[in-house]
Amino acid sequence: MVRDPPAAGRDVSGTSAGAPFILTAALPPDMASWATDLRREHFPPERNHLDAHVTLFHMLPPSCEGELRDLLAATVKEFAAPAARLDGVMSLGRGTALKLTSPAMIDLRERIAGHFHGLLTPQDEHNPRLHVTIQNKVEPREAKALQATLGPLIEARDFVFPAFELHIYRGGPWEFVKRWPFRGNTRA
């Protein structure tokens, strides 16, 4: 579960039991806390089961768990934390998100997608627009109002994604599996 990850060092292995994996890019702690606060304030409470996150893949098949773990371990060993930028707010139609850009993270995501070509869902076959959802499944006018209010308040800032995080999706809150911090020297 995203809100209550296992104790440091604990690795939930082989526990998906047929449930798909979700791969996210971790936010720096200060940014994650701030974005989670925005999410708690603006996300419909009955639907808000997660902390702020940046989804890279929505449904990786459980059959690729070992291969995925190996690939993530090798990737973070080779590559440094990808540079990123918070660019402001973006519309999700019926919601609002923090707009992020990171060519380096998109490149790493493309490598992972290429590795699992043929196993991805249509949603995961294309590159995402990187973002942190802070409001979703509201009336469009409510979303536009929040975007008008928050837009001038959100200051652009540079940051790095410190890690990949893997989760299991079982229909509600996500179950945290493992975190892979970037520690390489190569820039993506």
XYZ file of N, CA and C in Angstrom:
564
model
N 0.846 -1.180 0.000
C 0.000 0.000 0.000
C 0.882 1.231 0.000
N 0.565 2.183 -0.788
C 1.408 3.354 -0.956
C 1.544 4.135 0.344
N 0.492 4.278 1.100
C 0.581 5.070 2.329
C 1.378 4.375 3.421
N 1.434 3.062 3.403
C 2.140 2.321 4.443
C 3.102 1.324 3.829
N 4.216 1.813 3.239
C 5.161 0.872 2.649
C 5.774 -0.012 3.731
N 6.267 -1.186 3.346
C 6.892 -2.069 4.317
C 8.074 -1.389 4.985
N 8.448 -1.916 6.122
C 9.601 -1.389 6.837
C 10.816 -1.410 5.917
N 11.742 -0.501 6.154
C 12.937 -0.392 5.321
C 13.596 -1.748 5.162
N 13.969 -2.041 3.935
C 14.664 -3.291 3.675
C 13.733 -4.455 3.384
N 12.479 -4.369 3.753
C 11.541 -5.464 3.500
C 11.188 -5.483 2.023
N 11.257 -6.661 1.446
C 10.967 -6.836 0.028
C 9.834 -7.843 -0.084
N 8.720 -7.401 -0.604
C 7.579 -8.283 -0.775
C 7.795 -9.021 -2.088
N 8.238 -10.256 -2.019
C 8.566 -11.021 -3.222
C 7.539 -12.096 -3.498
N 7.219 -12.260 -4.770
C 6.360 -13.356 -5.190
C 4.982 -13.349 -4.566
N 4.450 -12.165 -4.257
C 3.167 -12.103 -3.563
C 2.045 -11.539 -4.412
N 2.279 -11.373 -5.707
C 1.243 -10.738 -6.516
C 0.036 -11.645 -6.733
N 0.222 -12.949 -6.741
C -0.879 -13.909 -6.904
C -1.799 -13.519 -8.056
N -1.221 -13.196 -9.192
C -2.013 -12.879 -10.369
C -2.415 -11.425 -10.506
N -2.129 -10.601 -9.521
C -2.465 -9.179 -9.589
C -1.384 -8.440 -10.372
N -1.766 -7.428 -11.170
C -0.775 -6.706 -11.964
C 0.104 -5.786 -11.115
N 1.238 -5.444 -11.696
C 2.168 -4.514 -11.058
C 1.986 -3.122 -11.637
N 2.217 -2.118 -10.806
C 2.237 -0.715 -11.199
C 3.636 -0.210 -10.901
N 4.254 0.421 -11.886
C 5.580 0.991 -11.690
C 5.459 2.504 -11.653
N 6.031 3.109 -10.612
C 5.988 4.562 -10.471
C 7.406 5.121 -10.359
N 7.498 6.416 -10.613
C 8.718 7.170 -10.354
C 8.486 7.909 -9.037
N 9.348 7.671 -8.068
C 9.204 8.310 -6.764
C 9.510 9.799 -6.860
N 8.803 10.565 -6.070
C 9.062 12.001 -5.948
C 10.004 12.249 -4.780
N 10.768 13.347 -4.799
C 11.566 13.701 -3.625
C 10.636 13.880 -2.423
N 11.086 13.562 -1.212
C 10.203 13.590 -0.038
C 9.437 14.899 0.157
N 10.106 16.055 0.006
C 9.401 17.322 0.227
C 8.306 17.537 -0.816
N 8.596 17.199 -2.046
C 7.614 17.358 -3.110
C 6.472 16.346 -2.953
N 6.799 15.127 -2.567
C 5.775 14.096 -2.355
C 4.814 14.510 -1.246
N 5.347 15.053 -0.163
C 4.509 15.494 0.956
C 3.589 16.634 0.530
N 4.147 17.613 -0.156
C 3.373 18.762 -0.630
C 2.279 18.322 -1.594
N 2.620 17.461 -2.562
C 1.640 17.002 -3.549
C 0.577 16.121 -2.894
N 0.957 15.327 -1.910
C -0.016 14.505 -1.189
C -0.990 15.399 -0.424
N -0.494 16.473 0.172
C -1.389 17.419 0.848
C -2.381 18.029 -0.138
N -1.914 18.423 -1.321
C -2.818 18.953 -2.349
C -3.855 17.904 -2.740
N -3.415 16.683 -2.880
C -4.312 15.583 -3.246
C -5.380 15.373 -2.166
N -4.978 15.384 -0.921
C -5.945 15.209 0.176
C -6.955 16.356 0.212
N -6.505 17.539 -0.140
C -7.381 18.708 -0.118
C -8.374 18.718 -1.281
N -7.962 18.213 -2.450
C -8.776 18.388 -3.653
C -9.328 17.113 -4.278
N -8.835 15.961 -3.909
C -9.305 14.706 -4.485
C -10.569 14.279 -3.747
N -11.582 13.776 -4.438
C -12.767 13.293 -3.710
C -12.353 12.268 -2.651
N -12.664 12.505 -1.377
C -12.140 11.665 -0.292
C -12.519 10.188 -0.412
N -13.678 9.899 -0.947
C -14.088 8.495 -1.067
C -13.275 7.740 -2.115
N -12.527 8.471 -2.941
C -11.709 7.845 -3.986
C -10.215 7.994 -3.724
N -9.839 8.709 -2.714
C -8.427 8.999 -2.473
C -7.816 7.955 -1.548
N -7.244 6.918 -2.147
C -6.625 5.834 -1.382
C -5.105 5.849 -1.447
N -4.543 6.820 -2.174
C -3.110 6.809 -2.454
C -2.458 8.150 -2.141
N -1.181 8.093 -1.875
C -0.384 9.308 -1.790
C -0.047 9.755 -3.214
N 0.508 10.937 -3.344
C 0.916 11.463 -4.648
C 1.941 10.517 -5.276
N 1.823 10.336 -6.592
C 2.697 9.410 -7.301
C 2.748 9.780 -8.784
N 3.749 9.249 -9.474
C 3.906 9.441 -10.911
C 3.905 8.047 -11.545
N 2.812 7.686 -12.171
C 2.677 6.357 -12.752
C 3.424 6.279 -14.081
N 4.275 5.259 -14.194
C 4.984 4.989 -15.440
C 4.322 3.855 -16.221
N 3.887 2.821 -15.518
C 3.168 1.694 -16.114
C 2.000 1.343 -15.202
N 0.834 1.157 -15.798
C -0.383 0.899 -15.036
C -0.643 -0.582 -14.768
N -0.208 -1.463 -15.670
C -0.546 -2.880 -15.526
C 0.531 -3.769 -16.130
N 1.611 -3.966 -15.422
C 2.621 -4.919 -15.875
C 2.200 -6.306 -15.403
N 2.295 -7.314 -16.278
C 1.792 -8.637 -15.913
C 2.593 -9.272 -14.777
N 1.906 -9.981 -13.881
C 2.602 -10.624 -12.766
C 3.617 -11.665 -13.223
N 3.430 -12.207 -14.416
C 4.351 -13.226 -14.927
C 5.756 -12.680 -15.191
N 5.898 -11.370 -15.277
C 7.223 -10.789 -15.577
C 7.921 -10.274 -14.316
N 7.455 -10.667 -13.147
C 8.003 -10.105 -11.908
C 9.517 -10.252 -11.798
N 10.042 -11.431 -11.949
C 11.483 -11.641 -11.794
C 12.286 -10.840 -12.802
N 11.843 -10.869 -14.047
C 12.518 -10.127 -15.108
C 12.447 -8.619 -14.857
N 11.304 -8.154 -14.377
C 11.129 -6.734 -14.069
C 12.056 -6.313 -12.937
N 12.123 -7.102 -11.894
C 13.016 -6.788 -10.776
C 14.470 -6.708 -11.240
N 14.873 -7.667 -12.052
C 16.250 -7.675 -12.556
C 16.528 -6.441 -13.415
N 15.579 -6.092 -14.278
C 15.748 -4.937 -15.152
C 15.830 -3.637 -14.341
N 14.961 -3.487 -13.344
C 14.994 -2.274 -12.516
C 16.304 -2.176 -11.746
N 16.758 -3.300 -11.189
C 18.025 -3.306 -10.443
C 19.188 -2.902 -11.343
N 19.227 -3.421 -12.561
C 20.303 -3.077 -13.492
C 20.206 -1.616 -13.932
N 18.988 -1.130 -14.152
C 18.793 0.244 -14.626
C 19.251 1.257 -13.580
N 18.849 1.068 -12.326
C 19.235 2.049 -11.298
C 20.714 1.967 -10.966
N 21.315 0.820 -11.212
C 22.756 0.689 -10.996
C 23.532 1.471 -12.053
N 22.999 1.498 -13.271
C 23.684 2.171 -14.374
C 23.392 3.667 -14.437
N 22.151 4.068 -14.161
C 21.726 5.449 -14.413
C 21.603 6.274 -13.132
N 21.945 7.546 -13.266
C 21.773 8.518 -12.180
C 20.302 8.923 -12.100
N 19.938 9.536 -10.996
C 18.561 10.007 -10.809
C 18.185 10.958 -11.951
N 17.084 10.663 -12.648
C 16.693 11.481 -13.796
C 16.239 12.883 -13.397
N 16.757 13.863 -14.102
C 16.341 15.250 -13.888
C 14.898 15.430 -14.359
N 14.177 16.314 -13.657
C 12.773 16.567 -13.988
C 12.438 18.005 -13.643
N 11.271 18.413 -14.079
C 10.810 19.778 -13.791
C 9.314 19.772 -13.551
N 8.902 20.462 -12.499
C 7.493 20.764 -12.262
C 7.200 22.006 -13.087
N 6.247 21.888 -14.035
C 5.969 22.985 -14.959
C 4.686 23.748 -14.656
N 3.895 23.311 -13.712
C 2.637 23.988 -13.411
C 1.504 22.989 -13.303
N 0.304 23.434 -13.614
C -0.861 22.544 -13.544
C -1.286 22.153 -14.958
N -1.996 21.040 -15.042
C -2.538 20.597 -16.321
C -3.935 20.045 -16.108
N -4.733 20.145 -17.146
C -6.096 19.647 -17.110
C -6.122 18.161 -17.428
N -6.940 17.433 -16.692
C -7.222 16.037 -16.997
C -8.666 15.897 -17.481
N -9.262 17.017 -17.848
C -10.672 17.010 -18.248
C -11.564 17.076 -17.024
N -11.673 15.962 -16.337
C -12.468 15.892 -15.108
C -11.564 15.883 -13.874
N -10.417 16.517 -14.009
C -9.483 16.559 -12.896
C -8.333 17.505 -13.179
N -7.417 17.570 -12.215
C -6.286 18.479 -12.267
C -5.033 17.730 -11.836
N -3.929 18.048 -12.480
C -2.660 17.410 -12.142
C -1.544 18.437 -12.133
N -0.455 18.069 -11.498
C 0.784 18.826 -11.581
C 1.520 18.313 -12.807
N 1.847 19.198 -13.728
C 2.506 18.819 -14.974
C 4.005 18.702 -14.745
N 4.571 17.568 -15.150
C 5.994 17.308 -15.004
C 6.609 17.055 -16.377
N 7.855 17.436 -16.538
C 8.604 17.063 -17.725
C 9.911 16.416 -17.294
N 10.289 15.378 -18.017
C 11.553 14.704 -17.749
C 11.917 13.829 -18.941
N 12.627 14.409 -19.915
C 13.072 13.580 -21.039
C 13.876 12.368 -20.571
N 14.662 12.517 -19.510
C 15.465 11.406 -19.013
C 14.581 10.272 -18.492
N 13.523 10.588 -17.755
C 12.634 9.536 -17.247
C 11.865 8.895 -18.397
N 11.460 9.695 -19.368
C 10.771 9.128 -20.541
C 11.704 8.161 -21.271
N 12.985 8.507 -21.392
C 13.946 7.600 -22.026
C 14.064 6.279 -21.262
N 14.145 6.361 -19.938
C 14.233 5.138 -19.131
C 12.951 4.312 -19.265
N 11.822 4.995 -19.288
C 10.552 4.296 -19.447
C 10.498 3.585 -20.803
N 11.005 4.240 -21.843
C 11.042 3.626 -23.180
C 11.892 2.357 -23.180
N 12.995 2.377 -22.448
C 13.845 1.180 -22.347
C 13.076 0.031 -21.711
N 12.351 0.344 -20.642
C 11.566 -0.695 -19.962
C 10.451 -1.190 -20.884
N 9.765 -0.262 -21.542
C 8.685 -0.641 -22.460
C 9.221 -1.513 -23.593
N 10.373 -1.161 -24.129
C 10.963 -1.962 -25.195
C 11.292 -3.370 -24.723
N 11.761 -3.468 -23.503
C 12.102 -4.774 -22.937
C 10.863 -5.666 -22.830
N 9.736 -5.070 -22.486
C 8.504 -5.843 -22.289
C 7.531 -5.711 -23.459
N 8.066 -5.362 -24.637
C 7.233 -5.245 -25.842
C 6.415 -6.530 -26.028
N 5.137 -6.348 -26.305
C 4.242 -7.482 -26.500
C 3.509 -7.899 -25.236
N 3.965 -7.417 -24.090
C 3.323 -7.744 -22.815
C 2.548 -6.571 -22.232
N 2.646 -5.412 -22.887
C 2.037 -4.202 -22.339
C 0.583 -4.061 -22.782
N -0.210 -3.431 -21.923
C -1.585 -3.095 -22.286
C -1.555 -1.905 -23.243
N -2.621 -1.663 -23.987
C -2.646 -0.487 -24.868
C -2.341 0.815 -24.117
N -2.834 0.931 -22.887
C -2.584 2.139 -22.097
C -1.089 2.325 -21.831
N -0.366 1.225 -21.657
C 1.053 1.299 -21.332
C 1.971 1.244 -22.556
N 1.404 1.096 -23.746
C 2.231 1.025 -24.949
C 2.756 2.381 -25.393
N 2.120 3.452 -24.953
C 2.574 4.782 -25.373
C 3.199 5.517 -24.196
N 4.037 6.509 -24.530
C 4.667 7.306 -23.473
C 3.631 8.167 -22.767
N 3.710 8.222 -21.458
C 2.739 9.025 -20.705
C 3.096 10.509 -20.718
N 2.106 11.308 -20.383
C 2.367 12.703 -20.026
C 2.637 12.644 -18.517
N 3.850 12.857 -18.122
C 4.191 12.735 -16.703
C 3.422 13.757 -15.888
N 2.819 13.299 -14.795
C 2.021 14.187 -13.954
C 1.767 13.545 -12.603
N 1.299 14.368 -11.676
C 0.821 13.927 -10.370
C -0.633 14.359 -10.283
N -1.533 13.414 -10.236
C -2.954 13.738 -10.149
C -3.272 14.246 -8.749
N -3.881 15.430 -8.679
C -4.288 15.961 -7.377
C -5.805 16.090 -7.263
N -6.502 15.854 -8.375
C -7.966 15.903 -8.376
C -8.422 15.055 -9.563
N -9.461 14.235 -9.364
C -9.942 13.417 -10.464
C -11.410 13.063 -10.255
N -12.078 12.805 -11.376
C -13.470 12.377 -11.385
C -14.392 13.384 -10.704
N -14.193 14.651 -11.078
C -15.065 15.735 -10.635
C -15.695 16.352 -11.887
N -16.630 17.234 -11.696
C -17.238 17.927 -12.829
C -16.185 18.823 -13.499
N -16.217 18.910 -14.828
C -15.214 19.728 -15.528
C -15.126 21.165 -15.019
N -16.237 21.755 -14.645
C -16.179 23.148 -14.166
C -15.440 23.230 -12.823
N -15.577 22.202 -11.996
C -14.854 22.165 -10.721
C -13.348 22.032 -10.985
N -12.992 21.204 -11.952
C -11.582 21.038 -12.305
C -11.005 22.343 -12.858
N -11.751 22.999 -13.742
C -11.278 24.267 -14.306
C -11.107 25.327 -13.227
N -12.001 25.336 -12.253
C -11.901 26.307 -11.160
C -10.625 26.073 -10.348
N -10.314 24.813 -10.062
C -9.094 24.518 -9.314
C -7.863 24.899 -10.133
N -7.878 24.613 -11.418
C -6.745 24.977 -12.271
C -6.539 26.493 -12.296
N -7.640 27.253 -12.341
C -7.538 28.718 -12.331
C -6.985 29.219 -11.006
N -7.357 28.565 -9.914
C -6.891 28.967 -8.586
C -5.434 28.579 -8.371
N -5.097 27.324 -8.697
C -3.747 26.825 -8.422
C -2.708 27.302 -9.435
N -3.124 27.485 -10.674
C -2.175 27.848 -11.732
C -1.197 28.935 -11.346
N -1.689 30.092 -10.865
C -0.756 31.173 -10.513
C 0.075 30.884 -9.251
N -0.334 29.904 -8.459
C 0.361 29.615 -7.206
C 1.481 28.586 -7.353
N 1.427 27.783 -8.403
C 2.411 26.719 -8.589
C 3.648 27.295 -9.279
N 4.751 27.259 -8.575
C 6.005 27.760 -9.132
C 6.782 26.618 -9.770
N 7.305 26.871 -10.957
C 8.141 25.878 -11.629
C 9.365 25.596 -10.766
N 9.787 24.349 -10.777
C 10.987 23.977 -10.031
C 11.604 22.733 -10.615
N 12.909 22.648 -10.498
C 13.647 21.474 -10.948
C 13.800 20.509 -9.777
N 13.855 19.223 -10.095
C 14.057 18.180 -9.088
C 14.596 16.943 -9.792
N 14.876 15.906 -9.057
C 15.239 14.617 -9.653
C 14.316 13.547 -9.072
N 14.036 12.545 -9.885
C 13.309 11.372 -9.403
C 14.316 10.487 -8.678
N 14.147 10.243 -7.377
C 15.159 9.490 -6.641
C 15.122 7.972 -6.843
N 13.978 7.440 -7.311
C 13.863 5.976 -7.348
C 12.682 5.543 -8.208
N 12.706 4.264 -8.555
C 11.519 3.572 -9.056
C 10.848 2.924 -7.861
N 9.524 2.807 -7.910
C 8.795 2.053 -6.882
C 7.812 1.125 -7.573
N 7.744 -0.109 -7.066
C 6.862 -1.116 -7.625
C 5.746 -1.404 -6.632
N 4.540 -1.542 -7.169
C 3.350 -1.788 -6.354
C 2.527 -2.905 -6.994
N 1.682 -3.517 -6.201
C 0.722 -4.504 -6.695
C -0.659 -3.871 -6.604
N -1.424 -4.030 -7.676
C -2.788 -3.497 -7.694
C -3.785 -4.620 -7.440
N -4.580 -4.462 -6.377
C -5.585 -5.459 -6.035
C -6.993 -4.852 -5.991
N -7.187 -3.721 -6.658
C -8.520 -3.138 -6.750
C -8.770 -1.966 -5.822
N -7.901 -1.687 -4.899
C -8.060 -0.563 -3.977
C -6.711 0.076 -3.757
N -6.362 0.328 -2.495
C -5.019 0.864 -2.226
C -3.955 -0.083 -2.782
N -2.875 0.494 -3.249
C -1.805 -0.314 -3.805
C -0.974 -0.929 -2.693
N -0.449 -2.101 -2.952
C 0.454 -2.759 -2.013
C 1.891 -2.474 -2.454
N 2.632 -1.810 -1.606
C 4.025 -1.486 -1.909
C 4.838 -2.773 -1.976
N 5.694 -2.897 -2.992
C 6.545 -4.074 -3.147
C 7.991 -3.730 -2.823
N 8.561 -2.773 -3.591
C 9.981 -2.466 -3.393
C 10.321 -1.122 -4.033
N 11.363 -0.513 -3.505
C 11.903 0.759 -4.013
C 13.320 0.496 -4.511
N 13.631 1.033 -5.707
C 14.967 0.924 -6.294
C 15.535 2.329 -6.467
N 16.398 2.814 -5.553
C 17.004 4.141 -5.701
C 18.033 4.165 -6.830
N 18.054 5.271 -7.573
C 19.057 5.443 -8.620
C 20.405 5.667 -7.968
N 21.438 5.015 -8.506
C 22.774 5.174 -7.942
C 23.888 5.132 -8.985
N 23.509 5.104 -10.246
C 24.506 5.064 -11.317
C 25.093 6.424 -11.627
N 26.015 6.440 -12.554
C 26.671 7.676 -12.960
C 26.241 8.157 -14.330
N 25.591 7.292 -15.099
C 25.205 7.632 -16.460
C 23.913 8.432 -16.445
N 23.859 9.488 -17.247
C 22.623 10.246 -17.415
C 21.829 9.622 -18.537
N 20.526 9.465 -18.315
C 19.647 8.885 -19.358
C 19.544 9.830 -20.530
